[in-house]
């Protein structure tokens, strides 16, 4: 009985903490940004406290739910034990904590005075609890799902983390290929290309330092929670200043009366950029699969069922994607993707890889973030990696050297192709034929 009560409490108390802190930060932001009488007399537009409180309302919910999930020990251990092969939506919908978060917000809205819990909702929706709930709840559900998805990304760093680190050398050697192609620079700065090409011989966009493994112990958990809370305390107190800068410095040429229209346009553009990229990726993957099926049918080559043909665009799936038998030989194929064409992808012989998100200008790396993943799997057949959609810059690291790959090049036991290169090789009967090249 005692163990059951402890288990219930372990599931309930994070939701209680989320609800209490969510109300506290939202209300604090609302009242600290609320205009005084003097500001109202001077013609204040009356939106500052709504905007500041709404931003805190949404952002804090995301941050806390993500932390809740990252440090949920039973969920994390189950995910790692299954090596990430757990359906996302099934695991979320079947989880107690997700429904507890939703239930807690519903109770807060309908059982208590909305003006004392979420004043921004009370004012913006003119006291209508039903309307406030109907608008806010879908937003929080989407944010909840996004936060849990990103928490799983952090758990992925715990799966084979040592192997991932091992694949990245601390002391990179000179690249066997010219790396200056990855350095964007206008013609006026062409000299920087020459200096980078002849001097360093390395790609400044590629990170060669290993990632720091996340800390899941009690001290690491407390430190992370305190850091997030401290960050939002600062944002609550600095919210008025941030809003003022955004309203009167960054966009001084827009009239206040158009603030809602402007916000909608900017939000639409920001949201549409990643959506359009993903739609293009889906179209390219659909085109590749259609051509592959047609080619195999015409040449009477045996093609297996393709596993997760579109889900694999957005996350690395375990095992092979499909097998194809050509010239009486079976090939085990795995599909990878690179949604943004300009993002370099680095593959390692041990089955790990990284997407390098970097801002490089004039040969100098100003900002970078590496997203690590595992593509390795076992098969008795010849293993092939198909990158579709493909990056402009597909590289491998071997003994500290970063080299660009062509169609048919090897990374360990894997032969790498783009979608077009794979289809051409399959059509010509040269699939799996590796050309011997210097440096490989």
Short mmCIF file of C-alpha atoms in Angstrom, two decimals:
data_model
loop_
_atom_site.label_atom_id
_atom_site.label_comp_id
_atom_site.label_asym_id
_atom_site.label_seq_id
_atom_site.Cartn_x
_atom_site.Cartn_y
_atom_site.Cartn_z
CA UNK A 1 0.00 0.00 0.00
CA UNK A 2 2.79 2.38 0.94
CA UNK A 3 4.64 1.66 -2.33
CA UNK A 4 1.47 2.38 -4.33
CA UNK A 5 0.96 5.70 -2.55
CA UNK A 6 4.60 6.62 -3.22
CA UNK A 7 4.18 5.79 -6.90
CA UNK A 8 1.03 7.95 -7.11
CA UNK A 9 2.79 10.82 -5.37
CA UNK A 10 5.78 10.54 -7.70
CA UNK A 11 3.40 10.92 -10.64
CA UNK A 12 1.29 13.73 -9.13
CA UNK A 13 3.78 16.08 -7.46
CA UNK A 14 5.54 17.22 -10.69
CA UNK A 15 2.13 18.26 -12.07
CA UNK A 16 1.29 20.12 -8.86
CA UNK A 17 4.64 21.90 -9.02
CA UNK A 18 4.10 22.74 -12.70
CA UNK A 19 0.64 24.18 -11.98
CA UNK A 20 1.74 26.28 -9.00
CA UNK A 21 4.84 27.70 -10.71
CA UNK A 22 2.95 28.26 -13.95
CA UNK A 23 0.36 30.36 -12.14
CA UNK A 24 3.03 32.18 -10.11
CA UNK A 25 5.16 33.21 -13.10
CA UNK A 26 2.17 34.09 -15.32
CA UNK A 27 0.59 36.26 -12.62
CA UNK A 28 3.91 37.90 -11.67
CA UNK A 29 4.56 38.80 -15.32
CA UNK A 30 1.03 40.16 -15.68
CA UNK A 31 1.16 42.46 -12.65
CA UNK A 32 4.75 43.62 -13.13
CA UNK A 33 4.02 44.64 -16.73
CA UNK A 34 0.64 46.19 -15.87
CA UNK A 35 0.63 49.94 -16.71
CA UNK A 36 0.10 52.50 -13.97
CA UNK A 37 -2.32 55.42 -14.19
CA UNK A 38 0.31 57.80 -15.54
CA UNK A 39 1.10 55.48 -18.47
CA UNK A 40 -2.58 55.10 -19.28
CA UNK A 41 -3.05 58.89 -19.32
CA UNK A 42 -0.10 59.19 -21.71
CA UNK A 43 -1.88 56.93 -24.20
CA UNK A 44 -0.42 53.52 -23.37
CA UNK A 45 -1.90 50.91 -25.72
CA UNK A 46 -2.75 48.48 -22.94
CA UNK A 47 -1.20 45.35 -24.54
CA UNK A 48 2.15 45.12 -22.75
CA UNK A 49 1.02 43.11 -19.72
CA UNK A 50 -0.99 40.76 -21.96
CA UNK A 51 1.94 40.10 -24.32
CA UNK A 52 4.57 39.67 -21.59
CA UNK A 53 2.34 37.40 -19.52
CA UNK A 54 1.33 35.33 -22.58
CA UNK A 55 4.97 34.74 -23.54
CA UNK A 56 5.82 33.61 -20.00
CA UNK A 57 2.60 31.54 -19.91
CA UNK A 58 3.60 29.52 -23.01
CA UNK A 59 7.40 29.40 -22.65
CA UNK A 60 7.47 28.38 -18.99
CA UNK A 61 4.96 25.59 -19.63
CA UNK A 62 7.19 24.23 -22.40
CA UNK A 63 10.39 24.44 -20.32
CA UNK A 64 8.92 22.80 -17.24
CA UNK A 65 7.15 19.96 -19.08
CA UNK A 66 10.38 19.23 -20.95
CA UNK A 67 12.30 19.06 -17.65
CA UNK A 68 9.56 16.91 -16.13
CA UNK A 69 9.95 14.43 -18.95
CA UNK A 70 13.75 14.48 -19.15
CA UNK A 71 14.08 13.63 -15.45
CA UNK A 72 11.22 11.12 -15.34
CA UNK A 73 13.35 8.13 -14.38
CA UNK A 74 10.89 5.27 -15.21
CA UNK A 75 10.11 6.73 -18.65
CA UNK A 76 13.76 7.43 -19.42
CA UNK A 77 14.93 3.94 -18.39
CA UNK A 78 12.16 2.30 -20.42
CA UNK A 79 13.11 4.41 -23.47
CA UNK A 80 16.84 3.67 -23.17
CA UNK A 81 16.19 -0.03 -22.58
CA UNK A 82 14.19 -0.14 -25.82
CA UNK A 83 17.02 1.79 -27.56
CA UNK A 84 14.57 4.48 -28.63
CA UNK A 85 12.25 2.08 -30.46
CA UNK A 86 9.10 3.28 -28.68
CA UNK A 87 6.23 4.92 -30.54
CA UNK A 88 6.08 8.59 -29.60
CA UNK A 89 2.35 9.30 -29.59
CA UNK A 90 1.48 5.92 -28.07
CA UNK A 91 3.92 6.43 -25.21
CA UNK A 92 2.65 9.97 -24.58
CA UNK A 93 -1.07 9.22 -24.79
CA UNK A 94 -0.67 6.17 -22.56
CA UNK A 95 1.30 8.15 -19.98
CA UNK A 96 -0.25 9.37 -16.75
CA UNK A 97 1.76 12.58 -16.58
CA UNK A 98 0.47 13.91 -19.91
CA UNK A 99 -3.18 13.55 -18.86
CA UNK A 100 -2.44 14.86 -15.38
CA UNK A 101 -1.03 18.06 -16.94
CA UNK A 102 -4.20 18.54 -18.98
CA UNK A 103 -6.51 17.70 -16.06
CA UNK A 104 -4.66 20.07 -13.72
CA UNK A 105 -5.05 23.01 -16.11
CA UNK A 106 -8.76 22.24 -16.63
CA UNK A 107 -9.35 22.11 -12.85
CA UNK A 108 -7.43 25.37 -12.37
CA UNK A 109 -9.53 27.18 -14.97
CA UNK A 110 -12.99 25.94 -13.97
CA UNK A 111 -12.68 25.38 -10.20
CA UNK A 112 -10.97 28.65 -9.25
CA UNK A 113 -11.35 32.35 -9.88
CA UNK A 114 -9.73 32.86 -13.30
CA UNK A 115 -8.83 36.43 -12.43
CA UNK A 116 -6.66 35.16 -9.57
CA UNK A 117 -5.07 32.23 -11.39
CA UNK A 118 -4.61 33.43 -14.98
CA UNK A 119 -5.43 37.12 -15.14
CA UNK A 120 -4.27 37.41 -18.73
CA UNK A 121 -6.91 34.87 -19.84
CA UNK A 122 -9.56 36.57 -17.73
CA UNK A 123 -8.87 39.98 -19.27
CA UNK A 124 -8.24 38.90 -22.85
CA UNK A 125 -11.33 36.66 -23.04
CA UNK A 126 -13.46 39.05 -20.95
CA UNK A 127 -14.03 36.61 -18.12
CA UNK A 128 -15.34 33.71 -20.26
CA UNK A 129 -13.81 30.55 -18.81
CA UNK A 130 -15.12 28.34 -21.59
CA UNK A 131 -13.59 30.51 -24.34
CA UNK A 132 -10.32 30.87 -22.44
CA UNK A 133 -10.09 27.11 -21.96
CA UNK A 134 -11.08 26.39 -25.57
CA UNK A 135 -8.24 28.58 -26.91
CA UNK A 136 -5.53 27.97 -24.30
CA UNK A 137 -5.91 24.21 -23.92
CA UNK A 138 -5.08 23.24 -27.55
CA UNK A 139 -2.04 25.54 -27.39
CA UNK A 140 -0.82 23.86 -24.20
CA UNK A 141 -1.43 20.38 -25.65
CA UNK A 142 0.73 21.21 -28.69
CA UNK A 143 3.44 22.69 -26.45
CA UNK A 144 3.23 19.64 -24.17
CA UNK A 145 3.74 17.28 -27.11
CA UNK A 146 6.63 19.36 -28.46
CA UNK A 147 8.32 19.48 -25.04
CA UNK A 148 8.09 15.70 -24.63
CA UNK A 149 9.40 15.14 -28.15
CA UNK A 150 12.45 17.31 -27.45
CA UNK A 151 12.98 15.52 -24.14
CA UNK A 152 13.27 12.26 -26.09
CA UNK A 153 15.96 13.92 -28.21
CA UNK A 154 18.00 14.47 -25.05
CA UNK A 155 17.47 10.85 -24.03
CA UNK A 156 18.92 9.86 -27.41
CA UNK A 157 22.24 11.22 -26.19
CA UNK A 158 22.17 8.52 -23.52
CA UNK A 159 21.88 5.79 -26.14
CA UNK A 160 25.38 4.85 -27.24
CA UNK A 161 26.82 8.17 -25.99
CA UNK A 162 30.31 6.70 -25.64
CA UNK A 163 30.27 5.47 -29.22
CA UNK A 164 29.16 8.88 -30.45
CA UNK A 165 31.92 10.65 -28.58
CA UNK A 166 34.49 8.15 -29.76
CA UNK A 167 33.71 9.01 -33.38
CA UNK A 168 34.79 12.63 -32.98
CA UNK A 169 38.50 13.32 -32.62
CA UNK A 170 39.86 15.96 -30.27
CA UNK A 171 42.67 16.83 -32.73
CA UNK A 172 41.34 17.07 -36.27
CA UNK A 173 43.80 16.55 -39.08
CA UNK A 174 43.82 18.31 -42.43
CA UNK A 175 40.97 17.38 -44.72
CA UNK A 176 41.74 15.40 -47.85
CA UNK A 177 39.26 17.63 -49.68
CA UNK A 178 38.98 21.39 -49.98
CA UNK A 179 36.68 22.51 -47.19
CA UNK A 180 36.24 26.11 -48.26
CA UNK A 181 33.09 25.19 -50.21
CA UNK A 182 31.22 25.18 -46.90
CA UNK A 183 32.25 28.77 -46.15
CA UNK A 184 29.72 31.32 -47.42
CA UNK A 185 31.38 34.59 -48.40
CA UNK A 186 30.50 37.26 -50.97
CA UNK A 187 32.94 38.02 -53.83
CA UNK A 188 34.36 40.97 -51.90
CA UNK A 189 35.60 38.53 -49.26
CA UNK A 190 36.97 35.94 -51.73
CA UNK A 191 40.41 36.41 -50.18
CA UNK A 192 39.07 34.82 -46.99
CA UNK A 193 38.21 31.70 -48.99
CA UNK A 194 41.74 31.49 -50.33
CA UNK A 195 43.27 31.97 -46.87
CA UNK A 196 40.99 29.33 -45.36
CA UNK A 197 41.59 26.87 -48.19
CA UNK A 198 45.38 27.16 -48.23
CA UNK A 199 45.87 27.76 -44.52
CA UNK A 200 43.65 25.61 -42.37
CA UNK A 201 42.37 22.96 -44.78
CA UNK A 202 39.52 22.26 -42.35
CA UNK A 203 35.84 23.00 -42.40
CA UNK A 204 35.00 25.56 -39.70
CA UNK A 205 31.36 24.41 -39.66
CA UNK A 206 32.27 20.94 -38.42
CA UNK A 207 32.52 20.39 -34.69
CA UNK A 208 35.16 17.93 -33.58
CA UNK A 209 34.73 18.17 -29.82
CA UNK A 210 32.63 15.49 -28.10
CA UNK A 211 29.32 16.47 -26.49
CA UNK A 212 29.12 16.62 -22.71
CA UNK A 213 26.93 13.75 -21.46
CA UNK A 214 23.78 14.91 -19.66
CA UNK A 215 23.64 14.53 -15.89
CA UNK A 216 20.59 12.70 -14.52
CA UNK A 217 21.64 12.48 -10.88
CA UNK A 218 19.88 14.41 -8.10
CA UNK A 219 22.40 17.26 -8.12
CA UNK A 220 22.13 17.65 -11.90
CA UNK A 221 18.33 17.64 -11.72
CA UNK A 222 18.17 20.28 -8.98
CA UNK A 223 20.78 22.43 -10.72
CA UNK A 224 18.82 22.34 -13.99
CA UNK A 225 15.50 23.18 -12.32
CA UNK A 226 17.03 26.10 -10.41
CA UNK A 227 18.67 27.40 -13.57
CA UNK A 228 15.36 27.38 -15.47
CA UNK A 229 13.50 29.00 -12.58
CA UNK A 230 16.20 31.69 -12.26
CA UNK A 231 15.99 32.36 -16.01
CA UNK A 232 12.23 32.92 -15.82
CA UNK A 233 12.53 35.10 -12.72
CA UNK A 234 14.83 37.32 -14.76
CA UNK A 235 12.43 37.29 -17.74
CA UNK A 236 9.47 38.22 -15.51
CA UNK A 237 11.28 41.25 -14.10
CA UNK A 238 12.84 42.21 -17.44
CA UNK A 239 9.66 41.57 -19.44
CA UNK A 240 8.63 45.23 -19.54
CA UNK A 241 12.07 46.27 -20.86
CA UNK A 242 12.07 43.51 -23.48
CA UNK A 243 8.61 44.47 -24.69
CA UNK A 244 9.59 48.13 -24.87
CA UNK A 245 12.68 47.32 -26.95
CA UNK A 246 10.69 45.09 -29.30
CA UNK A 247 7.89 47.65 -29.68
CA UNK A 248 9.81 50.90 -29.99
CA UNK A 249 13.34 49.99 -31.14
CA UNK A 250 13.15 46.92 -33.36
CA UNK A 251 9.90 47.85 -35.11
CA UNK A 252 9.49 51.63 -34.62
CA UNK A 253 8.11 52.10 -38.13
CA UNK A 254 4.98 50.05 -37.41
CA UNK A 255 1.99 51.73 -35.85
CA UNK A 256 0.70 50.25 -32.61
CA UNK A 257 -2.74 49.76 -34.19
CA UNK A 258 -1.17 47.24 -36.60
CA UNK A 259 0.57 45.27 -33.84
CA UNK A 260 -1.79 42.30 -34.09
CA UNK A 261 -1.57 42.15 -37.89
CA UNK A 262 2.23 42.44 -37.78
CA UNK A 263 2.50 39.74 -35.14
CA UNK A 264 0.34 37.45 -37.22
CA UNK A 265 2.42 38.01 -40.37
CA UNK A 266 5.73 37.43 -38.58
CA UNK A 267 4.40 34.35 -36.80
CA UNK A 268 3.04 32.98 -40.10
CA UNK A 269 6.40 33.43 -41.86
CA UNK A 270 8.35 31.87 -38.98
CA UNK A 271 6.01 28.88 -38.84
CA UNK A 272 5.87 28.39 -42.61
CA UNK A 273 9.64 28.20 -43.19
CA UNK A 274 10.13 24.82 -41.42
CA UNK A 275 6.76 23.57 -42.68
CA UNK A 276 7.68 24.26 -46.32
CA UNK A 277 11.03 22.50 -45.85
CA UNK A 278 9.30 19.42 -44.48
CA UNK A 279 6.74 19.41 -47.27
CA UNK A 280 9.56 19.54 -49.83
CA UNK A 281 11.29 16.68 -47.99
CA UNK A 282 8.09 14.60 -48.12
CA UNK A 283 7.77 15.27 -51.85
CA UNK A 284 11.39 14.22 -52.47
CA UNK A 285 11.00 11.05 -50.39
CA UNK A 286 7.75 10.20 -52.20
CA UNK A 287 9.47 10.73 -55.55
CA UNK A 288 12.38 8.48 -54.58
CA UNK A 289 10.15 5.65 -53.36
CA UNK A 290 7.95 5.86 -56.47
CA UNK A 291 10.97 5.70 -58.80
CA UNK A 292 12.49 2.85 -56.79
CA UNK A 293 9.31 0.75 -56.99
CA UNK A 294 8.92 1.44 -60.69
CA UNK A 295 12.57 0.58 -61.43
CA UNK A 296 12.40 -2.68 -59.47
CA UNK A 297 9.17 -3.64 -61.21
CA UNK A 298 10.54 -2.92 -64.70
CA UNK A 299 13.86 -4.71 -64.11
CA UNK A 300 12.21 -7.54 -62.11
CA UNK A 301 14.36 -6.92 -59.03
CA UNK A 302 12.97 -7.96 -55.67
CA UNK A 303 12.13 -5.11 -53.28
CA UNK A 304 10.98 -5.74 -49.71
CA UNK A 305 8.37 -3.74 -47.82
CA UNK A 306 9.74 -0.26 -46.99
CA UNK A 307 9.63 0.40 -43.25
CA UNK A 308 8.63 3.88 -42.01
CA UNK A 309 9.22 5.52 -45.41
CA UNK A 310 8.10 8.96 -44.24
CA UNK A 311 8.55 8.81 -40.46
CA UNK A 312 12.26 8.18 -41.07
CA UNK A 313 12.49 11.69 -42.53
CA UNK A 314 12.16 13.18 -39.08
CA UNK A 315 13.82 10.62 -36.78
CA UNK A 316 16.37 7.82 -37.11
CA UNK A 317 14.63 4.44 -37.06
CA UNK A 318 16.34 1.27 -35.85
CA UNK A 319 17.37 -1.42 -38.32
CA UNK A 320 17.16 -1.38 -42.11
CA UNK A 321 14.54 0.49 -44.13
CA UNK A 322 14.27 -2.10 -46.91
CA UNK A 323 16.19 -4.73 -48.85
CA UNK A 324 16.64 -4.96 -52.59
CA UNK A 325 17.96 -7.94 -54.55
CA UNK A 326 19.85 -7.11 -57.74
CA UNK A 327 22.14 -9.37 -59.79
CA UNK A 328 21.40 -12.24 -57.38
CA UNK A 329 22.80 -10.25 -54.46
CA UNK A 330 20.77 -8.76 -51.58
CA UNK A 331 21.50 -5.29 -50.22
CA UNK A 332 20.31 -3.99 -46.86
CA UNK A 333 19.39 -0.32 -47.25
CA UNK A 334 18.78 2.34 -44.60
CA UNK A 335 17.36 5.77 -45.37
CA UNK A 336 18.65 8.92 -43.69
CA UNK A 337 17.56 12.48 -44.41
CA UNK A 338 18.75 16.05 -44.24
CA UNK A 339 15.76 18.42 -44.21
CA UNK A 340 17.86 21.55 -44.73
CA UNK A 341 20.06 21.13 -47.80
CA UNK A 342 22.84 23.42 -46.54
CA UNK A 343 23.30 21.53 -43.25
CA UNK A 344 26.51 19.44 -43.30
CA UNK A 345 26.13 15.82 -42.21
CA UNK A 346 29.13 13.91 -40.81
CA UNK A 347 29.14 10.10 -40.69
CA UNK A 348 31.45 7.89 -38.66
CA UNK A 349 32.59 4.31 -39.17
CA UNK A 350 31.18 3.25 -35.79
CA UNK A 351 27.61 3.98 -36.88
CA UNK A 352 27.24 7.44 -35.35
CA UNK A 353 26.75 10.75 -37.09
CA UNK A 354 25.97 14.41 -36.60
CA UNK A 355 24.07 17.22 -38.28
CA UNK A 356 26.13 20.41 -38.02
CA UNK A 357 24.02 23.53 -37.65
CA UNK A 358 26.50 26.40 -37.94
CA UNK A 359 26.65 30.02 -38.98
CA UNK A 360 29.94 30.53 -40.81
CA UNK A 361 30.88 33.85 -42.39
CA UNK A 362 34.18 34.82 -44.02
CA UNK A 363 35.82 31.65 -42.78
CA UNK A 364 34.87 32.22 -39.14
CA UNK A 365 32.41 30.05 -37.25
CA UNK A 366 30.28 32.42 -35.19
CA UNK A 367 27.77 29.90 -33.90
CA UNK A 368 27.29 26.15 -34.13
CA UNK A 369 25.21 23.34 -32.72
CA UNK A 370 25.70 19.65 -33.49
CA UNK A 371 22.80 17.19 -33.35
CA UNK A 372 24.09 13.65 -32.87
CA UNK A 373 22.40 10.42 -33.93
CA UNK A 374 23.04 6.68 -34.40
CA UNK A 375 22.43 5.03 -37.76
CA UNK A 376 24.34 1.79 -37.12
CA UNK A 377 22.62 -1.61 -37.32
CA UNK A 378 23.53 -5.23 -38.01
CA UNK A 379 22.86 -7.17 -41.19
CA UNK A 380 24.39 -10.14 -43.00
CA UNK A 381 23.86 -8.39 -46.37
CA UNK A 382 25.92 -5.53 -47.83
CA UNK A 383 24.75 -2.39 -46.02
CA UNK A 384 23.88 0.80 -47.90
CA UNK A 385 23.00 4.27 -46.60
CA UNK A 386 20.68 6.35 -48.78
CA UNK A 387 20.52 10.05 -47.88
CA UNK A 388 17.26 11.51 -49.14
CA UNK A 389 16.73 14.44 -49.09
CA UNK A 390 20.48 14.88 -49.35
CA UNK A 391 22.74 17.55 -47.93
CA UNK A 392 25.11 19.45 -50.20
CA UNK A 393 27.87 18.47 -47.79
CA UNK A 394 28.01 14.77 -46.87
CA UNK A 395 31.25 14.05 -45.01
CA UNK A 396 32.93 11.37 -42.98
CA UNK A 397 35.51 11.51 -40.22
CA UNK A 398 38.35 9.00 -40.15
CA UNK A 399 41.33 9.32 -37.80
CA UNK A 400 40.52 12.98 -37.23
CA UNK A 401 40.32 13.89 -40.92
CA UNK A 402 37.09 15.29 -42.33
CA UNK A 403 36.56 14.28 -45.98
CA UNK A 404 33.65 14.81 -48.32
CA UNK A 405 31.90 11.75 -49.73
CA UNK A 406 30.78 10.91 -53.24
CA UNK A 407 28.23 8.33 -54.35
CA UNK A 408 29.60 4.85 -53.73
CA UNK A 409 32.13 5.88 -51.07
CA UNK A 410 32.40 3.81 -47.89
CA UNK A 411 31.98 4.75 -44.25
CA UNK A 412 33.09 1.66 -42.39
CA UNK A 413 30.89 -1.21 -43.58
CA UNK A 414 28.34 1.14 -45.16
CA UNK A 415 28.28 2.36 -48.77
CA UNK A 416 26.80 5.86 -49.05
CA UNK A 417 24.53 7.09 -51.85
CA UNK A 418 22.18 9.97 -52.50
CA UNK A 419 18.76 8.94 -53.85
CA UNK A 420 19.75 9.75 -57.44
CA UNK A 421 23.08 7.94 -57.14
CA UNK A 422 21.41 4.86 -55.68
CA UNK A 423 18.80 4.66 -58.44
CA UNK A 424 21.41 5.18 -61.17
CA UNK A 425 23.68 2.46 -59.73
CA UNK A 426 20.75 0.08 -59.38
CA UNK A 427 19.67 0.74 -62.96
CA UNK A 428 23.21 0.26 -64.35
CA UNK A 429 23.85 -2.87 -62.29
CA UNK A 430 26.79 -1.27 -60.43
CA UNK A 431 25.17 -1.13 -57.00
CA UNK A 432 27.66 -1.91 -54.25
CA UNK A 433 30.70 -1.48 -56.51
CA UNK A 434 33.19 0.61 -54.57
CA UNK A 435 35.80 2.56 -56.48
CA UNK A 436 39.21 2.55 -54.78
CA UNK A 437 40.18 6.09 -53.97
CA UNK A 438 43.16 7.64 -52.33
CA UNK A 439 42.47 8.45 -48.70
CA UNK A 440 39.58 6.00 -48.29
#
